[in-house]
C-alpha cells in the first residue's frame, strides 16, 4: 500500500559507484572532494570517512539545501535548510540519548570545513530493513487506510475519528524500505519477519513510541504539533540497538503549527506550506520536473525552517552555526 507519509519522506538510493562524485557546478548539490559517496537521497548525501564496507567505520551524513514537494526536487535551494535539519537532528540525538543509543559521533571533529553545520560524523551501522513510523494523529495514508478499513497497519482504531484528529495513543506503523518507488505499509508481524527477530522488533516498536511521545510533548510545549515521524534503526558491532539516520527533522516528520490546528481537514506543513501554496497556484501539474521557486517564497520558507529550529530547540540558529564553525 502506498504510504502518503513515506511519500513525503526521503527514500535513499544506494550509489552505484563508491567513487568521488563528479564536481557539478550546482550550489545545492553537496560534493566533498576525495570522500567516497556511498549513498544519496533526494536531499542528502552520505560519504564514507573510514572503515570500508563492514561495520565499525565512520560516515559523513550531509544535508543539502534541496527541497522537494509532491515527491519532486525543486531546482532552487532553500538557503540554510540543510543546516537547520542537521542542527535539529543533533538537538534530538542529545535529548533522546537516555531513551536509546544513537549513531552521532561529532558535528565538528572530522567534518570538512565546507560541510560545517550541515553534516554529522556518525557510526556505521547494520541498518534494519524497515522504516519505523509512529503516528500520533490520523493523517496522510493513515487517514486513507482508516477511512477504507477502520485500521492502520493492522491496528484497529476507534470509530468516528476525523481527519487530523489526535489518536487515543500513538501507534507504530512500520513500512518497507523500497529501493525504488514508494515504501509499503506493513504490519508488525511482517516487520518482525523482515528483521528476523520478533523480540528485537518489539523493542524497536517500544523505543519508537517512547521517542515519539517524548518529542511530541516537547514540541507541543513550544507551539508545534508533531503529527507523525519516521525513525531508522541499526545494530552496532556489539549488536546493540542504535538509532541512525536523521531524527525528528521536518523531512522525516510532519510538524504542524499548533496555532490554527483543527480537526476535519488536512493541516498546513510547518516548513513547506509556502512552497505548496505557491505551487498550487502556479499551474504546475505536480509531476517532475519541479519548477524553480520564486525568491519571496524561498525567503519565507527559509524563515520557517529557522523558526522551526528556534522554536523546537529553544536555541538561536546562529548558535548552531557558531558551535559548528559554519560561516
Ligand atoms: C543511512 C541515507 C543519507 C542517503 C543508510 N549510521 C548508518 N550506518 C549505515 N547506513 C546508514 C547509516 Cl545512517 C544509512 N541511510 C539513509 C542518508 C543519504 C541515505 F544522508 N542509508
Short mmCIF file of C-alpha atoms and ligand atoms in Angstrom, two decimals:
data_model
loop_
_atom_site.label_atom_id
_atom_site.label_comp_id
_atom_site.label_asym_id
_atom_site.label_seq_id
_atom_site.Cartn_x
_atom_site.Cartn_y
_atom_site.Cartn_z
CA UNK A 1 0.00 0.00 0.00
CA UNK A 2 1.27 3.42 -0.95
CA UNK A 3 2.04 5.50 2.12
CA UNK A 4 1.44 9.23 1.91
CA UNK A 5 3.66 9.67 4.94
CA UNK A 6 6.57 7.82 3.38
CA UNK A 7 5.89 9.59 0.09
CA UNK A 8 6.91 12.79 1.84
CA UNK A 9 9.94 11.19 3.41
CA UNK A 10 13.17 10.81 1.51
CA UNK A 11 13.91 7.32 0.30
CA UNK A 12 17.64 6.90 -0.14
CA UNK A 13 19.12 5.15 -3.12
CA UNK A 14 22.41 3.31 -2.90
CA UNK A 15 25.04 4.96 -5.07
CA UNK A 16 26.11 2.78 -7.96
CA UNK A 17 29.80 3.60 -7.57
CA UNK A 18 31.93 4.13 -4.46
CA UNK A 19 33.98 6.90 -6.09
CA UNK A 20 34.03 10.67 -5.63
CA UNK A 21 31.08 12.29 -7.38
CA UNK A 22 31.93 14.46 -10.36
CA UNK A 23 32.08 18.09 -9.29
CA UNK A 24 29.00 19.72 -10.73
CA UNK A 25 28.75 23.49 -10.57
CA UNK A 26 25.42 23.45 -8.77
CA UNK A 27 25.34 25.20 -5.39
CA UNK A 28 22.72 22.92 -3.89
CA UNK A 29 24.42 19.60 -4.60
CA UNK A 30 26.90 18.71 -1.90
CA UNK A 31 30.16 17.29 -3.16
CA UNK A 32 33.06 16.65 -0.83
CA UNK A 33 36.31 16.27 -2.69
CA UNK A 34 38.09 12.96 -2.02
CA UNK A 35 35.35 11.34 0.04
CA UNK A 36 33.66 8.31 -1.50
CA UNK A 37 29.93 8.82 -1.91
CA UNK A 38 28.16 5.71 -0.66
CA UNK A 39 24.51 6.73 -0.76
CA UNK A 40 22.41 9.65 -1.86
CA UNK A 41 18.79 10.57 -1.31
CA UNK A 42 16.69 13.31 -2.83
CA UNK A 43 18.15 15.90 -0.48
CA UNK A 44 21.09 14.25 1.34
CA UNK A 45 24.38 12.54 0.66
CA UNK A 46 26.32 10.03 2.71
CA UNK A 47 30.10 9.64 2.42
CA UNK A 48 32.48 7.11 3.87
CA UNK A 49 35.12 8.50 6.25
CA UNK A 50 36.72 5.18 7.28
CA UNK A 51 36.12 1.50 7.78
CA UNK A 52 35.45 0.17 4.29
CA UNK A 53 32.14 -1.60 3.79
CA UNK A 54 31.92 -3.56 7.05
CA UNK A 55 30.74 -2.30 10.42
CA UNK A 56 32.83 -0.18 12.76
CA UNK A 57 33.65 2.64 10.34
CA UNK A 58 32.58 6.27 10.29
CA UNK A 59 30.25 8.00 7.84
CA UNK A 60 29.60 11.65 7.00
CA UNK A 61 25.90 12.46 6.52
CA UNK A 62 25.41 15.71 4.65
CA UNK A 63 22.10 17.57 4.33
CA UNK A 64 21.84 19.79 1.26
CA UNK A 65 19.59 22.84 0.84
CA UNK A 66 17.46 20.96 -1.71
CA UNK A 67 13.70 20.85 -1.10
CA UNK A 68 11.09 18.51 -2.51
CA UNK A 69 7.33 18.94 -2.72
CA UNK A 70 4.92 16.37 -4.17
CA UNK A 71 7.89 13.96 -4.45
CA UNK A 72 9.86 16.21 -6.83
CA UNK A 73 13.03 18.16 -6.01
CA UNK A 74 12.93 21.84 -6.99
CA UNK A 75 15.92 23.32 -8.84
CA UNK A 76 16.00 26.21 -6.34
CA UNK A 77 17.69 25.59 -2.97
CA UNK A 78 16.40 26.96 0.37
CA UNK A 79 19.48 28.58 1.95
CA UNK A 80 20.24 27.12 5.41
CA UNK A 81 17.70 24.28 5.11
CA UNK A 82 20.41 21.61 5.36
CA UNK A 83 21.98 23.30 8.38
CA UNK A 84 18.61 23.63 10.11
CA UNK A 85 17.84 19.94 9.59
CA UNK A 86 21.29 18.86 10.77
CA UNK A 87 21.01 21.14 13.83
CA UNK A 88 17.60 19.68 14.67
CA UNK A 89 18.86 16.10 14.33
CA UNK A 90 21.81 16.96 16.59
CA UNK A 91 19.46 18.51 19.18
CA UNK A 92 17.23 15.44 19.22
CA UNK A 93 20.15 12.99 19.36
CA UNK A 94 21.35 14.76 22.50
CA UNK A 95 17.85 14.99 24.04
CA UNK A 96 16.93 11.35 23.41
CA UNK A 97 20.22 9.63 24.26
CA UNK A 98 18.70 8.37 27.53
CA UNK A 99 15.93 6.62 25.59
CA UNK A 100 18.15 4.86 23.03
CA UNK A 101 21.79 4.95 21.89
CA UNK A 102 22.37 6.81 18.62
CA UNK A 103 24.93 6.94 15.82
CA UNK A 104 26.10 10.53 16.40
CA UNK A 105 29.86 10.92 16.81
CA UNK A 106 30.51 14.62 16.14
CA UNK A 107 29.23 17.78 14.48
CA UNK A 108 32.76 19.26 14.47
CA UNK A 109 35.68 16.79 14.64
CA UNK A 110 36.03 15.15 11.24
CA UNK A 111 33.54 17.42 9.47
CA UNK A 112 35.20 19.11 6.46
CA UNK A 113 35.14 22.93 6.55
CA UNK A 114 32.80 23.18 3.55
CA UNK A 115 30.22 20.92 5.24
CA UNK A 116 30.28 22.51 8.71
CA UNK A 117 26.78 22.92 10.14
CA UNK A 118 25.15 20.68 7.57
CA UNK A 119 26.96 17.41 8.31
CA UNK A 120 27.39 14.90 11.12
CA UNK A 121 30.03 12.24 11.62
CA UNK A 122 28.18 9.04 12.54
CA UNK A 123 28.97 5.40 13.29
CA UNK A 124 28.35 2.97 10.51
CA UNK A 125 25.57 0.54 11.46
CA UNK A 126 23.91 -2.54 10.05
CA UNK A 127 20.58 -0.91 9.27
CA UNK A 128 17.34 -2.79 9.90
CA UNK A 129 15.32 -3.19 6.67
CA UNK A 130 12.22 -1.37 7.95
CA UNK A 131 11.10 2.24 8.33
CA UNK A 132 9.76 2.81 11.83
CA UNK A 133 6.81 5.19 11.55
CA UNK A 134 4.94 6.45 14.60
CA UNK A 135 1.65 8.32 14.23
CA UNK A 136 0.05 10.41 16.95
CA UNK A 137 -2.56 11.94 14.62
CA UNK A 138 -4.61 10.40 11.83
CA UNK A 139 -3.49 11.97 8.55
CA UNK A 140 -1.98 11.15 5.17
CA UNK A 141 -2.01 7.47 4.21
CA UNK A 142 -3.12 6.57 7.75
CA UNK A 143 -6.29 8.62 7.25
CA UNK A 144 -6.90 6.98 3.85
CA UNK A 145 -6.44 3.48 5.29
CA UNK A 146 -8.64 4.27 8.29
CA UNK A 147 -11.45 5.56 6.06
CA UNK A 148 -11.23 2.45 3.89
CA UNK A 149 -10.81 -0.23 6.57
CA UNK A 150 -11.08 1.25 10.08
CA UNK A 151 -7.49 0.13 10.68
CA UNK A 152 -3.93 1.33 10.00
CA UNK A 153 -1.12 -1.25 9.56
CA UNK A 154 -3.32 -3.92 11.10
CA UNK A 155 -4.14 -1.75 14.13
CA UNK A 156 -7.91 -1.39 14.59
CA UNK A 157 -8.81 2.17 15.59
CA UNK A 158 -11.81 3.60 17.38
CA UNK A 159 -14.72 4.59 15.13
CA UNK A 160 -15.66 8.17 14.32
CA UNK A 161 -12.17 9.70 14.05
CA UNK A 162 -11.96 12.88 11.98
CA UNK A 163 -9.09 13.83 9.65
CA UNK A 164 -6.05 15.17 11.59
CA UNK A 165 -7.52 14.09 14.94
CA UNK A 166 -5.15 13.06 17.70
CA UNK A 167 -5.18 9.30 18.28
CA UNK A 168 -6.03 7.96 21.76
CA UNK A 169 -2.39 6.80 21.87
CA UNK A 170 0.49 6.85 19.35
CA UNK A 171 0.63 3.85 17.01
CA UNK A 172 3.60 2.09 15.40
CA UNK A 173 3.02 1.65 11.64
CA UNK A 174 6.20 0.29 10.01
CA UNK A 175 6.87 0.28 6.28
CA UNK A 176 9.29 -1.41 3.94
CA UNK A 177 12.32 0.41 2.55
CA UNK A 178 11.70 0.45 -1.18
CA UNK A 179 14.88 0.59 -3.31
CA UNK A 180 12.79 2.27 -5.95
CA UNK A 181 9.31 3.78 -5.80
CA UNK A 182 7.31 4.16 -2.62
CA UNK A 183 7.55 2.48 0.74
CA UNK A 184 4.81 0.00 1.55
CA UNK A 185 2.95 -0.09 4.87
CA UNK A 186 3.32 -3.42 6.67
CA UNK A 187 2.01 -4.80 9.93
CA UNK A 188 4.17 -5.58 12.96
CA UNK A 189 4.47 -9.29 12.16
CA UNK A 190 5.75 -8.63 8.64
CA UNK A 191 8.24 -6.11 10.03
CA UNK A 192 9.41 -8.70 12.58
CA UNK A 193 9.82 -11.29 9.80
CA UNK A 194 11.87 -8.86 7.69
CA UNK A 195 14.11 -8.08 10.67
CA UNK A 196 14.25 -11.77 11.56
CA UNK A 197 13.85 -11.20 15.30
CA UNK A 198 10.43 -10.52 16.84
CA UNK A 199 11.88 -9.66 20.24
CA UNK A 200 14.19 -7.05 18.68
CA UNK A 201 11.27 -5.70 16.64
CA UNK A 202 9.22 -5.37 19.83
CA UNK A 203 11.98 -3.31 21.38
CA UNK A 204 12.19 -1.17 18.21
CA UNK A 205 8.44 -0.55 18.42
CA UNK A 206 8.54 0.35 22.11
CA UNK A 207 11.54 2.66 21.68
CA UNK A 208 9.93 4.31 18.62
CA UNK A 209 6.76 5.09 20.56
CA UNK A 210 8.74 6.39 23.53
CA UNK A 211 10.81 8.66 21.26
CA UNK A 212 7.70 9.99 19.55
CA UNK A 213 5.86 10.60 22.83
CA UNK A 214 8.82 12.42 24.34
CA UNK A 215 9.39 14.59 21.26
CA UNK A 216 5.69 15.33 20.70
CA UNK A 217 5.30 16.52 24.30
CA UNK A 218 8.40 18.71 23.95
CA UNK A 219 7.27 20.16 20.61
CA UNK A 220 3.76 20.85 21.91
CA UNK A 221 5.19 22.96 24.76
CA UNK A 222 6.84 25.04 22.03
CA UNK A 223 3.67 25.52 19.98
CA UNK A 224 4.31 22.76 17.46
CA UNK A 225 2.38 19.54 16.86
CA UNK A 226 4.46 16.50 15.89
CA UNK A 227 1.83 14.60 13.91
CA UNK A 228 4.00 11.65 12.90
CA UNK A 229 7.62 10.71 12.29
CA UNK A 230 9.87 8.05 10.81
CA UNK A 231 12.90 6.50 12.52
CA UNK A 232 15.60 4.21 11.17
CA UNK A 233 17.46 1.87 13.48
CA UNK A 234 20.55 -0.28 13.12
CA UNK A 235 22.76 -2.60 15.11
CA UNK A 236 26.31 -1.69 16.06
CA UNK A 237 29.31 -4.03 16.10
CA UNK A 238 28.14 -5.34 19.53
CA UNK A 239 24.64 -5.96 18.13
CA UNK A 240 23.29 -3.14 20.31
CA UNK A 241 20.21 -1.29 19.03
CA UNK A 242 21.17 2.19 17.82
CA UNK A 243 19.05 4.88 16.19
CA UNK A 244 20.59 6.23 12.99
CA UNK A 245 19.77 8.44 10.03
CA UNK A 246 18.12 11.81 10.76
CA UNK A 247 15.89 12.14 13.80
CA UNK A 248 12.73 14.22 14.15
CA UNK A 249 13.56 16.66 11.36
CA UNK A 250 10.87 18.27 9.20
CA UNK A 251 11.94 15.95 6.35
CA UNK A 252 11.35 12.82 8.44
CA UNK A 253 8.31 14.13 10.31
CA UNK A 254 5.10 16.08 9.95
CA UNK A 255 5.26 19.22 12.05
CA UNK A 256 2.14 21.41 12.21
CA UNK A 257 1.74 24.82 13.84
CA UNK A 258 -0.38 24.24 16.98
CA UNK A 259 -1.90 27.65 16.35
CA UNK A 260 -4.85 27.15 14.00
CA UNK A 261 -4.92 23.36 14.37
CA UNK A 262 -8.40 21.95 13.85
CA UNK A 263 -9.75 18.52 13.03
CA UNK A 264 -11.80 17.80 9.92
CA UNK A 265 -9.26 18.67 7.24
CA UNK A 266 -5.57 18.40 6.35
CA UNK A 267 -3.20 20.70 8.26
CA UNK A 268 -0.57 23.06 6.82
CA UNK A 269 3.04 21.88 7.00
CA UNK A 270 5.12 23.97 9.41
CA UNK A 271 8.02 24.26 6.96
CA UNK A 272 6.84 23.61 3.39
CA UNK A 273 3.43 25.27 3.28
CA UNK A 274 4.59 28.42 1.48
CA UNK A 275 6.04 26.31 -1.32
CA UNK A 276 2.93 24.12 -1.51
CA UNK A 277 0.60 27.15 -1.54
CA UNK A 278 2.65 28.81 -4.24
CA UNK A 279 2.82 25.56 -6.24
CA UNK A 280 -0.97 25.14 -6.02
CA UNK A 281 -1.50 28.47 -7.77
CA UNK A 282 1.43 28.16 -10.18
CA UNK A 283 -0.12 25.88 -12.79
CA UNK A 284 2.49 23.17 -12.08
CA UNK A 285 0.89 19.73 -12.56
CA UNK A 286 2.95 18.36 -9.63
CA UNK A 287 4.77 15.93 -11.88
CA UNK A 288 8.56 16.12 -12.22
CA UNK A 289 10.36 18.28 -13.09
CA UNK A 290 9.52 20.62 -10.22
CA UNK A 291 9.63 24.30 -11.16
CA UNK A 292 12.00 26.96 -9.77
CA UNK A 293 10.70 28.66 -6.61
CA UNK A 294 10.27 32.48 -6.64
CA UNK A 295 12.62 34.37 -4.33
CA UNK A 296 9.93 35.65 -1.95
CA UNK A 297 8.73 32.05 -1.44
CA UNK A 298 12.35 30.94 -0.90
CA UNK A 299 12.85 33.68 1.70
CA UNK A 300 9.61 32.89 3.53
CA UNK A 301 10.39 29.18 3.56
CA UNK A 302 13.92 29.76 4.84
CA UNK A 303 12.45 31.81 7.70
CA UNK A 304 10.04 29.00 8.54
CA UNK A 305 12.88 26.46 8.75
CA UNK A 306 14.85 28.76 11.04
CA UNK A 307 11.72 29.39 13.12
CA UNK A 308 11.20 25.63 13.42
CA UNK A 309 14.79 25.23 14.66
CA UNK A 310 14.48 28.05 17.18
CA UNK A 311 11.02 27.07 18.44
CA UNK A 312 11.78 23.39 18.84
CA UNK A 313 15.28 23.73 20.30
CA UNK A 314 14.77 26.96 22.23
CA UNK A 315 18.18 27.97 20.86
CA UNK A 316 19.16 30.63 18.32
CA UNK A 317 20.07 29.22 14.90
CA UNK A 318 23.16 31.46 14.99
CA UNK A 319 24.34 29.39 17.98
CA UNK A 320 24.28 26.25 15.84
CA UNK A 321 26.37 28.00 13.17
CA UNK A 322 28.82 29.24 15.80
CA UNK A 323 29.04 25.84 17.54
CA UNK A 324 29.85 24.06 14.30
CA UNK A 325 32.12 26.74 12.86
CA UNK A 326 29.87 27.24 9.84
CA UNK A 327 30.50 30.60 8.20
C1 LIG B 1 21.55 5.87 6.23
C2 LIG B 1 20.64 7.92 3.87
C3 LIG B 1 21.82 9.99 3.74
C4 LIG B 1 21.45 8.78 1.80
C5 LIG B 1 21.96 4.06 5.14
N1 LIG B 1 24.78 5.02 10.57
C6 LIG B 1 24.48 4.42 9.37
N2 LIG B 1 25.11 3.27 9.04
C7 LIG B 1 24.83 2.68 7.89
N3 LIG B 1 23.94 3.15 7.00
C8 LIG B 1 23.27 4.28 7.27
C9 LIG B 1 23.53 4.94 8.48
CL1 LIG B 1 22.73 6.38 8.93
C10 LIG B 1 22.29 4.74 6.28
N4 LIG B 1 20.83 5.87 5.11
C11 LIG B 1 19.91 6.88 4.66
C12 LIG B 1 21.15 9.02 4.48
C13 LIG B 1 21.95 9.89 2.40
C14 LIG B 1 20.79 7.80 2.52
F1 LIG B 1 22.35 11.05 4.34
N5 LIG B 1 21.05 4.76 4.43
#
